[in-house]
Coordinates of C-alpha atoms in Angstrom, one line a residue:
Chain A
R21 CA -1.3 2.8 -6.4
R22 CA -1.8 -0.1 -8.8
D23 CA 1.9 -0.5 -9.7
V24 CA 3.2 -1.6 -6.3
L25 CA 2.3 -4.0 -3.5
V26 CA 0.5 -2.1 -0.8
L27 CA -0.4 -5.0 1.5
T28 CA 1.8 -7.9 2.6
P29 CA 0.5 -11.5 2.6
W30 CA 0.0 -11.1 6.3
L31 CA -2.1 -8.0 5.7
A32 CA 0.4 -5.4 7.0
P33 CA 0.1 -2.2 4.9
I34 CA 3.1 -1.1 2.9
V35 CA 3.2 2.7 3.0
W36 CA 3.8 4.4 -0.4
E37 CA 3.0 8.0 -1.4
G38 CA -0.6 8.0 -2.6
T39 CA -1.9 5.3 -0.3
F40 CA -2.8 7.4 2.7
N41 CA -4.4 10.5 3.9
R42 CA -2.2 12.2 6.5
D43 CA -5.0 14.4 7.9
I44 CA -7.0 11.4 8.9
L45 CA -3.9 9.7 10.4
N46 CA -2.9 12.9 12.2
A47 CA -6.4 13.2 13.8
Q48 CA -6.1 9.5 15.0
Y49 CA -2.5 10.0 16.3
K50 CA -3.4 13.2 18.2
Q51 CA -6.2 11.3 20.1
K52 CA -3.6 8.9 21.5
N53 CA -1.5 11.6 23.0
S54 CA 1.7 9.6 22.1
V55 CA 5.3 10.7 22.2
T56 CA 7.7 9.3 19.6
G57 CA 11.4 9.1 20.0
V58 CA 14.2 8.9 17.4
V59 CA 17.5 7.3 18.3
T60 CA 20.6 8.0 16.1
F61 CA 24.3 7.5 16.4
A62 CA 26.9 10.2 15.6
V63 CA 30.2 8.5 16.2
E64 CA 33.6 9.7 15.0
K65 CA 33.4 11.4 11.6
Y66 CA 29.6 10.9 11.5
V67 CA 29.3 13.8 13.9
Q68 CA 29.5 16.0 10.8
F69 CA 26.0 14.8 9.8
V70 CA 24.3 15.9 12.9
E71 CA 23.5 19.4 11.8
G72 CA 22.0 18.4 8.5
F73 CA 20.1 15.5 10.0
M74 CA 18.6 17.6 12.8
S75 CA 17.7 20.5 10.7
S76 CA 15.8 18.4 8.2
A77 CA 14.3 16.2 10.9
N78 CA 13.0 19.3 12.8
K79 CA 11.3 20.4 9.6
Y80 CA 10.1 17.1 8.2
F81 CA 9.9 14.4 10.8
L82 CA 6.4 14.1 12.4
A83 CA 6.0 17.9 12.1
G84 CA 3.6 19.3 14.6
H85 CA 3.9 16.3 17.0
Q86 CA 6.2 15.9 20.0
V87 CA 9.4 14.1 19.1
N88 CA 12.4 13.3 21.4
F89 CA 15.7 13.0 19.6
Y90 CA 18.3 10.9 21.3
V91 CA 21.7 11.4 19.7
F92 CA 24.5 9.0 20.9
T93 CA 27.9 10.4 20.3
D94 CA 31.5 10.0 21.3
N95 CA 32.1 13.6 20.8
P96 CA 29.5 15.7 22.6
E97 CA 31.5 18.9 22.4
Q98 CA 31.4 18.7 18.6
I99 CA 27.6 18.8 18.5
P100 CA 26.7 22.3 17.3
H101 CA 23.9 24.3 18.9
L102 CA 20.8 23.2 17.1
H103 CA 17.5 25.1 16.8
M104 CA 14.7 22.7 17.8
A105 CA 11.1 23.0 16.9
P106 CA 9.0 23.9 20.0
E107 CA 7.4 20.5 20.3
N108 CA 10.7 18.6 20.0
H109 CA 13.5 17.8 22.5
L110 CA 17.1 17.0 21.9
F111 CA 19.1 14.7 24.2
V112 CA 22.8 14.3 23.5
I113 CA 24.1 11.1 25.1
P114 CA 27.9 10.6 25.4
L115 CA 29.4 7.2 24.3
Q116 CA 32.7 5.5 24.8
N117 CA 34.7 5.3 21.7
L118 CA 34.9 2.0 19.8
S119 CA 37.6 0.8 17.4
R120 CA 35.8 -0.2 14.2
W121 CA 32.5 1.0 12.8
Q122 CA 31.3 -2.5 12.7
D123 CA 31.8 -2.6 16.5
I124 CA 29.6 0.4 16.7
S125 CA 26.9 -1.4 14.9
V126 CA 27.3 -4.4 17.0
S127 CA 26.8 -2.3 20.1
R128 CA 24.1 -0.1 18.6
M129 CA 21.5 -2.8 19.2
D130 CA 22.8 -3.4 22.6
I131 CA 22.9 0.3 23.5
I132 CA 19.4 0.9 22.3
S133 CA 18.0 -2.0 24.2
R134 CA 19.7 -1.0 27.4
Y135 CA 18.6 2.6 27.1
I136 CA 15.0 1.5 26.4
R137 CA 15.0 -0.4 29.6
S138 CA 16.6 2.3 31.7
R139 CA 15.2 5.4 30.2
F140 CA 13.3 5.5 26.9
R141 CA 10.3 3.4 28.0
Y142 CA 9.5 6.1 30.5
E143 CA 9.7 8.9 28.0
V144 CA 8.3 7.7 24.7
D145 CA 5.6 5.4 23.3
Y146 CA 7.1 4.7 19.9
L147 CA 10.8 4.6 19.1
Y148 CA 12.6 4.8 15.7
S149 CA 16.2 4.1 14.9
I150 CA 17.4 6.3 12.0
D151 CA 20.8 6.5 10.4
I152 CA 22.4 9.9 11.0
A153 CA 23.5 10.1 7.4
V154 CA 19.9 10.1 6.2
Q155 CA 18.6 13.5 5.1
L156 CA 14.9 14.0 5.0
L157 CA 13.7 15.6 1.8
E158 CA 10.0 15.3 2.3
H159 CA 7.6 15.1 5.2
I160 CA 7.6 11.9 7.1
G161 CA 4.5 11.8 9.2
V162 CA 2.4 9.6 11.5
E163 CA 1.9 7.1 8.7
I164 CA 5.1 5.5 10.0
I165 CA 3.6 4.9 13.5
D166 CA 2.7 1.3 14.2
T167 CA 3.6 -1.6 16.5
L168 CA 6.6 -3.0 14.5
V169 CA 7.8 -1.2 11.4
G170 CA 10.5 -2.1 8.9
T171 CA 11.6 -0.2 5.8
I172 CA 12.1 -2.0 2.5
S173 CA 15.6 -1.3 1.3
S174 CA 15.9 0.8 -1.8
W175 CA 18.8 -1.4 -3.0
Q176 CA 16.9 -4.7 -3.0
Y177 CA 13.3 -4.1 -3.5
A178 CA 13.0 -5.7 -6.9
A179 CA 15.4 -8.6 -6.2
R180 CA 14.4 -12.2 -6.0
R181 CA 14.9 -13.9 -2.6
E182 CA 18.0 -15.8 -3.7
S183 CA 19.8 -12.7 -4.7
K184 CA 18.9 -10.7 -1.7
S185 CA 21.7 -9.9 0.8
Y186 CA 20.5 -12.2 3.5
E187 CA 23.2 -14.0 5.5
T188 CA 23.2 -17.6 4.3
R189 CA 26.0 -19.2 6.4
S190 CA 24.2 -21.4 8.9
E191 CA 27.0 -20.7 11.5
S192 CA 25.7 -17.2 11.9
Q193 CA 22.7 -16.4 14.1
A194 CA 21.5 -14.1 11.3
A195 CA 21.3 -17.0 8.8
I196 CA 18.1 -17.2 6.7
P197 CA 17.6 -20.6 5.1
E198 CA 17.3 -20.9 1.4
G199 CA 13.7 -20.5 0.1
E200 CA 12.7 -18.2 2.9
G201 CA 12.5 -14.4 3.1
D202 CA 9.8 -11.8 2.5
F203 CA 11.6 -8.5 1.9
Y204 CA 15.1 -7.0 2.5
Y205 CA 14.8 -4.5 5.2
T206 CA 17.3 -1.6 5.8
A207 CA 18.8 -1.0 9.2
S208 CA 18.8 2.7 8.5
F209 CA 15.1 3.1 9.5
Y210 CA 13.1 0.8 11.7
G211 CA 11.1 1.1 14.8
G212 CA 7.7 0.7 16.5
S213 CA 6.3 0.6 20.0
V214 CA 8.9 0.8 22.6
A215 CA 8.1 -2.7 23.8
E216 CA 8.5 -4.2 20.4
V217 CA 11.7 -2.3 19.6
Y218 CA 13.1 -3.6 22.9
K219 CA 12.4 -7.2 21.9
L220 CA 13.9 -6.6 18.5
T221 CA 17.1 -4.9 19.7
R222 CA 17.6 -7.5 22.4
A223 CA 17.2 -10.4 20.0
C224 CA 19.6 -8.8 17.5
S225 CA 22.2 -7.9 20.0
K226 CA 22.1 -11.4 21.4
G227 CA 22.6 -12.8 17.9
L228 CA 25.4 -10.3 17.2
M229 CA 27.2 -11.2 20.5
E230 CA 26.9 -15.0 19.8
D231 CA 28.3 -14.5 16.3
R232 CA 31.2 -12.6 17.8
E233 CA 31.9 -15.3 20.3
N234 CA 31.9 -17.8 17.4
G235 CA 34.3 -15.7 15.4
I236 CA 31.8 -15.0 12.6
E237 CA 30.5 -11.6 11.4
A238 CA 27.2 -11.5 9.4
R239 CA 27.4 -10.2 5.9
W240 CA 25.7 -6.9 6.6
H241 CA 26.3 -6.8 10.4
D242 CA 23.3 -5.6 12.4
E243 CA 21.2 -5.4 9.2
S244 CA 21.5 -9.1 8.7
H245 CA 20.2 -9.8 12.2
L246 CA 17.4 -7.3 11.7
N247 CA 16.3 -9.1 8.6
K248 CA 16.2 -12.4 10.3
Y249 CA 14.2 -11.0 13.2
L250 CA 11.7 -9.4 10.9
L251 CA 11.2 -12.6 8.9
Y252 CA 10.1 -14.5 12.0
H253 CA 8.4 -11.5 13.7
K254 CA 6.6 -10.0 10.8
P255 CA 6.2 -6.2 10.9
T256 CA 2.8 -4.8 11.4
R257 CA 3.6 -2.1 8.9
L258 CA 6.2 -1.6 6.2
L259 CA 7.6 1.6 4.8
S260 CA 8.3 1.6 1.1
P261 CA 11.8 2.4 -0.2
E262 CA 10.6 6.0 -0.6
Y263 CA 11.3 6.3 3.1
C264 CA 14.9 5.6 3.0
W265 CA 16.1 6.3 -0.5
D266 CA 19.9 6.0 -0.9
E267 CA 21.2 9.1 -2.8
E268 CA 23.8 6.9 -4.5
L269 CA 21.1 5.1 -6.5
Chain B
S3 CA 5.1 6.9 34.6
M4 CA 5.7 3.9 32.4
K5 CA 4.7 4.4 28.8
L6 CA 4.8 0.8 27.6
Q7 CA 2.1 0.6 25.0
Y8 CA 0.7 -2.2 22.9
T9 CA -2.3 -0.8 21.2
E10 CA -2.5 -2.6 17.9
E11 CA -3.4 -6.2 16.8
K12 CA -1.3 -9.0 18.1
L13 CA 2.1 -9.3 16.7
I14 CA 2.7 -11.9 14.0
Q15 CA 5.0 -14.7 15.1
L16 CA 6.0 -17.2 12.6
F17 CA 7.5 -20.7 13.0
P18 CA 10.5 -21.4 10.7
Q19 CA 10.2 -23.9 7.9
L20 CA 7.2 -22.3 6.4
F21 CA 7.7 -22.1 2.6
Y22 CA 5.6 -19.8 0.5
Q23 CA 5.9 -17.7 -2.6
Q24 CA 8.0 -14.6 -2.1
P25 CA 5.9 -11.4 -2.0
R26 CA 6.9 -9.1 -4.9
V27 CA 7.1 -5.4 -4.3
L28 CA 6.4 -4.6 -7.9
A29 CA 3.7 -7.2 -8.4
P30 CA 0.5 -6.5 -6.5
K31 CA -1.8 -9.5 -6.5
R32 CA -4.9 -7.3 -6.8
Q33 CA -4.7 -4.3 -9.1
D34 CA -8.4 -4.0 -9.7
V35 CA -9.5 -3.1 -6.2
L36 CA -8.5 -0.9 -3.3
T37 CA -6.7 -3.0 -0.7
V38 CA -5.7 -0.4 1.8
T39 CA -7.8 2.5 3.1
P40 CA -6.6 6.1 3.4
W41 CA -6.0 5.4 7.1
L42 CA -3.9 2.4 6.2
A43 CA -6.4 -0.3 7.3
P44 CA -6.2 -3.4 5.1
I45 CA -9.2 -4.3 2.9
V46 CA -9.4 -8.1 2.8
W47 CA -9.9 -9.5 -0.7
E48 CA -9.1 -13.0 -2.1
G49 CA -5.4 -12.8 -3.2
T50 CA -4.3 -10.2 -0.7
F51 CA -3.4 -12.7 2.0
N52 CA -1.7 -16.0 2.6
S53 CA -3.8 -18.2 4.9
E54 CA -0.9 -20.4 5.8
I55 CA 1.1 -17.5 7.2
L56 CA -1.9 -16.2 9.1
D57 CA -2.8 -19.6 10.5
S58 CA 0.7 -20.2 11.6
A59 CA 0.6 -16.9 13.5
Y60 CA -2.9 -17.2 15.0
R61 CA -3.4 -20.9 15.7
P62 CA -0.8 -21.0 18.5
L63 CA -2.6 -18.1 20.3
N64 CA -5.4 -20.4 21.4
L65 CA -8.1 -17.9 20.6
T66 CA -11.8 -18.3 21.0
I67 CA -13.9 -16.6 18.4
G68 CA -17.5 -15.7 19.3
V69 CA -20.3 -15.3 16.8
T70 CA -23.6 -13.6 17.7
A71 CA -26.7 -14.0 15.5
F72 CA -30.3 -13.2 16.2
A73 CA -33.1 -15.7 15.3
I74 CA -36.3 -14.0 16.4
G75 CA -39.8 -15.2 15.4
K76 CA -39.7 -16.8 12.0
Y77 CA -36.0 -16.2 11.6
T78 CA -35.3 -19.4 13.6
R79 CA -35.7 -21.3 10.4
F80 CA -32.3 -20.0 9.2
V81 CA -30.3 -21.3 12.2
G82 CA -29.7 -24.8 10.9
H83 CA -28.1 -23.8 7.6
F84 CA -26.2 -21.0 9.2
L85 CA -24.6 -23.3 11.7
E86 CA -24.0 -26.2 9.3
S87 CA -22.3 -23.9 6.8
A88 CA -20.3 -22.2 9.6
E89 CA -19.0 -25.5 10.7
K90 CA -17.7 -26.1 7.2
H91 CA -16.2 -22.7 6.5
F92 CA -15.9 -20.4 9.5
M93 CA -12.7 -20.3 11.4
R94 CA -11.8 -23.9 10.9
G95 CA -9.4 -25.2 13.4
Y96 CA -10.2 -22.5 16.0
R97 CA -12.4 -22.5 19.1
V98 CA -15.7 -21.0 18.3
N99 CA -18.7 -20.1 20.5
Y100 CA -22.0 -19.5 18.7
Y101 CA -24.4 -17.2 20.6
I102 CA -27.9 -17.6 19.1
F103 CA -30.2 -15.0 20.5
T104 CA -33.8 -16.1 20.3
D105 CA -37.3 -15.7 21.7
N106 CA -37.9 -19.4 21.0
P107 CA -35.1 -21.5 22.4
E108 CA -36.9 -24.8 21.7
T109 CA -36.9 -24.3 18.0
I110 CA -33.1 -24.1 17.8
P111 CA -31.9 -27.3 16.1
D112 CA -29.3 -29.5 17.7
I113 CA -26.5 -29.3 15.1
Q114 CA -23.5 -31.5 15.3
L115 CA -20.4 -29.3 16.0
Q116 CA -16.7 -29.9 15.5
P117 CA -14.6 -30.3 18.7
G118 CA -13.7 -27.0 20.4
R119 CA -16.9 -25.4 19.2
R120 CA -20.1 -24.9 21.1
L121 CA -23.6 -23.5 20.8
V122 CA -25.0 -21.1 23.4
V123 CA -28.7 -20.2 23.2
V124 CA -29.4 -16.8 24.6
P125 CA -33.1 -16.2 25.3
I126 CA -34.3 -12.7 24.6
K127 CA -37.6 -11.0 24.3
K128 CA -39.3 -10.3 21.0
Y129 CA -40.2 -6.8 20.2
S130 CA -43.3 -5.8 18.2
S131 CA -41.9 -4.6 14.9
W132 CA -39.0 -6.0 12.8
Q133 CA -37.3 -2.6 12.9
E134 CA -37.4 -2.5 16.7
I135 CA -36.0 -6.1 16.8
S136 CA -33.2 -5.1 14.4
M137 CA -32.2 -2.0 16.4
R138 CA -32.3 -3.7 19.8
R139 CA -29.6 -6.0 18.7
M140 CA -26.9 -3.5 19.7
E141 CA -28.2 -3.4 23.2
A142 CA -28.6 -7.1 23.5
I143 CA -25.0 -7.8 22.2
N144 CA -23.6 -5.2 24.5
K145 CA -25.4 -6.6 27.5
H146 CA -24.4 -10.1 26.7
I147 CA -20.7 -9.1 26.4
A148 CA -20.8 -7.5 29.8
E149 CA -22.6 -10.5 31.4
A150 CA -20.9 -13.4 29.8
S151 CA -19.0 -13.4 26.5
H152 CA -16.2 -11.0 27.5
Q153 CA -14.8 -13.8 29.6
E154 CA -15.4 -16.4 27.0
V155 CA -14.1 -15.0 23.7
D156 CA -11.2 -12.9 22.4
Y157 CA -12.8 -11.8 19.2
L158 CA -16.5 -11.4 18.5
F159 CA -18.3 -11.3 15.2
C160 CA -21.9 -10.1 14.9
L161 CA -23.6 -11.6 11.9
D162 CA -27.1 -11.8 10.4
I163 CA -28.7 -15.2 10.7
D164 CA -30.4 -15.3 7.4
M165 CA -27.1 -16.0 5.6
V166 CA -24.9 -18.9 4.7
F167 CA -21.2 -19.5 4.5
H168 CA -20.0 -20.7 1.1
N169 CA -16.2 -20.4 1.3
A170 CA -13.5 -20.1 3.9
W171 CA -13.7 -17.3 6.4
G172 CA -10.5 -17.4 8.5
P173 CA -8.1 -15.4 10.7
E174 CA -7.6 -12.8 7.9
S175 CA -10.8 -11.3 9.2
L176 CA -9.5 -10.7 12.7
G177 CA -8.7 -7.2 13.9
D178 CA -9.3 -4.7 16.6
M179 CA -12.5 -3.3 14.9
V180 CA -13.7 -4.9 11.7
A181 CA -16.4 -3.7 9.3
A182 CA -17.6 -5.1 6.0
I183 CA -18.2 -3.2 2.8
H184 CA -21.9 -3.5 1.7
P185 CA -22.2 -5.4 -1.6
G186 CA -24.6 -3.0 -3.1
Y187 CA -22.5 0.1 -2.7
F188 CA -18.8 -0.8 -3.2
N189 CA -18.7 0.6 -6.7
V190 CA -20.7 3.7 -6.1
P191 CA -19.8 7.3 -5.3
R192 CA -20.4 8.5 -1.7
S193 CA -23.2 10.8 -2.7
Q194 CA -25.3 7.7 -3.5
F195 CA -24.6 5.9 -0.2
P196 CA -27.9 5.5 1.7
Y197 CA -26.6 7.3 4.8
E198 CA -29.1 8.9 7.0
R199 CA -29.4 12.4 5.5
R200 CA -31.8 14.1 8.0
S201 CA -29.7 16.3 10.3
S202 CA -32.2 15.7 13.2
S203 CA -30.9 12.1 13.4
A204 CA -27.9 11.1 15.5
A205 CA -26.9 8.9 12.5
Y206 CA -26.7 11.9 10.2
I207 CA -23.9 12.0 7.7
P208 CA -23.8 15.2 5.6
D209 CA -23.2 15.3 1.8
G210 CA -19.6 15.2 0.9
E211 CA -18.6 13.0 3.8
G212 CA -18.2 9.3 4.1
D213 CA -15.5 6.6 3.4
F214 CA -17.5 3.5 2.5
Y215 CA -21.0 2.2 3.0
Y216 CA -20.7 -0.6 5.6
G217 CA -23.2 -3.4 5.9
G218 CA -25.0 -4.0 9.2
A219 CA -25.0 -7.8 8.6
V220 CA -21.3 -8.2 9.5
F221 CA -19.1 -6.4 12.0
G222 CA -16.7 -7.5 14.7
G223 CA -13.4 -7.2 16.5
L224 CA -11.8 -7.6 19.9
V225 CA -14.6 -8.2 22.3
K226 CA -13.7 -5.0 24.2
K227 CA -14.0 -2.9 21.0
V228 CA -17.3 -4.5 20.1
Y229 CA -18.6 -3.7 23.6
E230 CA -17.7 0.0 23.2
F231 CA -19.0 0.1 19.6
T232 CA -22.4 -1.5 20.4
K233 CA -22.8 0.8 23.4
T234 CA -22.3 3.9 21.3
C235 CA -24.6 2.7 18.6
H236 CA -27.3 1.8 21.2
M237 CA -27.0 5.3 22.7
T238 CA -27.4 7.1 19.3
I239 CA -30.4 4.8 18.5
L240 CA -32.0 5.8 21.8
A241 CA -31.3 9.4 21.2
D242 CA -33.2 9.2 17.9
K243 CA -36.0 7.3 19.6
A244 CA -36.3 10.1 22.1
N245 CA -36.6 12.6 19.2
G246 CA -39.2 10.4 17.5
I247 CA -37.0 9.6 14.5
M248 CA -35.9 6.3 13.1
A249 CA -32.8 6.2 10.8
A250 CA -33.2 5.2 7.2
Y251 CA -31.7 1.7 7.6
Q252 CA -32.1 1.3 11.3
E253 CA -28.9 0.3 13.1
E254 CA -27.0 0.1 9.8
S255 CA -27.3 3.9 9.6
H256 CA -25.9 4.3 13.1
L257 CA -23.1 1.8 12.4
N258 CA -22.1 3.9 9.4
R259 CA -22.1 7.1 11.4
H260 CA -20.0 5.5 14.1
F261 CA -17.4 4.0 11.6
L262 CA -17.0 7.4 9.9
S263 CA -15.8 9.0 13.2
H264 CA -14.1 5.9 14.5
K265 CA -12.5 4.2 11.6
P266 CA -12.3 0.5 11.5
S267 CA -8.8 -1.1 11.8
K268 CA -9.7 -3.6 9.1
L269 CA -12.3 -3.8 6.3
L270 CA -13.7 -7.0 4.8
S271 CA -14.6 -6.8 1.1
P272 CA -18.1 -7.7 -0.1
E273 CA -16.9 -11.3 -0.4
Y274 CA -17.7 -11.5 3.3
I275 CA -21.2 -9.9 3.1
W276 CA -22.7 -10.8 -0.3
D277 CA -26.3 -10.6 -1.5
D278 CA -27.2 -13.6 -3.7
R279 CA -29.7 -11.6 -5.6
M280 CA -26.9 -9.5 -7.1
P281 CA -25.0 -10.6 -10.2
K282 CA -21.4 -11.5 -9.4
P283 CA -19.0 -8.8 -10.8
P284 CA -15.4 -9.7 -11.9
E285 CA -13.9 -8.1 -8.8
I286 CA -15.6 -10.7 -6.6
H287 CA -13.5 -13.8 -7.0
L288 CA -15.0 -15.7 -4.2
I289 CA -18.3 -15.4 -2.2
R290 CA -17.7 -16.4 1.4
F291 CA -20.9 -15.4 3.2
S292 CA -24.1 -14.5 1.5
T293 CA -27.9 -14.0 2.0
V294 CA -30.4 -16.7 1.8
D295 CA -33.2 -16.0 -0.7
K296 CA -36.3 -15.3 1.3
N297 CA -39.8 -13.8 1.2
Y298 CA -39.5 -10.7 3.4
K299 CA -43.3 -10.4 3.6
V300 CA -43.7 -13.8 5.2
I301 CA -40.9 -13.7 7.7
R302 CA -41.1 -10.1 8.9
D303 CA -44.7 -10.6 9.9

């Protein structure tokens, strides 16, 4: 790939189609005997996306490797019976209902960090948070597995820093000062080692709570906080916008 | 059981107030060379990294970087230039321990070192042939790690002594397991790599296999990884010895065999392992570490 950046200035690879050989990576991953988890939220009307998400994920997400899917939902009875690939497991976790969807995203970070501490860290080595509305159209394999992974947003990848959607009001904990910023990362797909995802979700949920107490809401909610965190804790691997292409584009 | 895992390189932590040019997704700095391997290990070339960002992440970690180099017999004449140039260019601002392995400790010059850097002379025995000397390096490094350096350094680089630093070599080179692409073979198809091709050798690489041809003059990584690597190479070297065979390029052949099955987590471009006898191609923007011109007949005696 000569047309795109495949390495960040801090030498983290940016994963694009054509840059990697999945066979080599599969062989390396298998040697580690790792388990990867996926956490997703199906709250209120988003329950309708569960079937599509799970059927495409079963087919395309880390096919052939063990994956634990953790689906948080306020409506567990509405989750249809899903056929899982033999290596995969599905865990439906019931949630208390919340008034606004922004509230859900505020708590998402908090929920993930609490569940990592109480449960996920005993069950998986790597954990990825993926938006339920995402439909996988192609294989997503072990090229995504690394210590701290962010995905470049498909909306913003060509934009200059000044026009990126960072939060700029200094009153918010998610504020990124002028002249700073590497990439704009999407909150629809991020992850890494369970330890690093714990640190990320803790830091973001703290920022979100502080903002709430100060009566301010970051421009893009948890995504703004995610971007601040990944600016100052640079990912060890980036996924190109291919990994989270928004159908609306 | 707890599954907390942290297998990869140290996480990058940046201090705020660092200003640098925004990385552009559609504007790669180097379009003329491969900068990522098929297993997603970075290949370090000038232009691919920002030293400021990397320094701001690595300096606070208070790392100590070790360097091993072997100065046996007449090779002690290279130590002075090696160390002087390293003081100017190698890991400036970091703690460095130079481990000079030699059969002649008195001939090692007393070079003035920057603060935080020290020289350790490691006496070893001299073997009869230069090939034997070369191949015993793996064993010597491995032994020394076990006995001393594992407690003294975080990262260890194993370099040839008959070379000189010409430009900056910094934390962009740090990684779990680091190999360097040989300057003579970076632009050549794998069928022409001088791998060991006899199937009776433990360093054998069949036709049709191979990623890169790595140079034996530069390798390194986390001290634990270098320990494992040198042990494996030494074992395969001994296996060959027992079968009465010596690989085409001595331990470099074994190193290449090992890195084919256990892929390095980072590669250094030939900027880090240059041969001054070669003309500089356009892809090489900067030569950081290079051979000293010498008369092999004289010194290998």
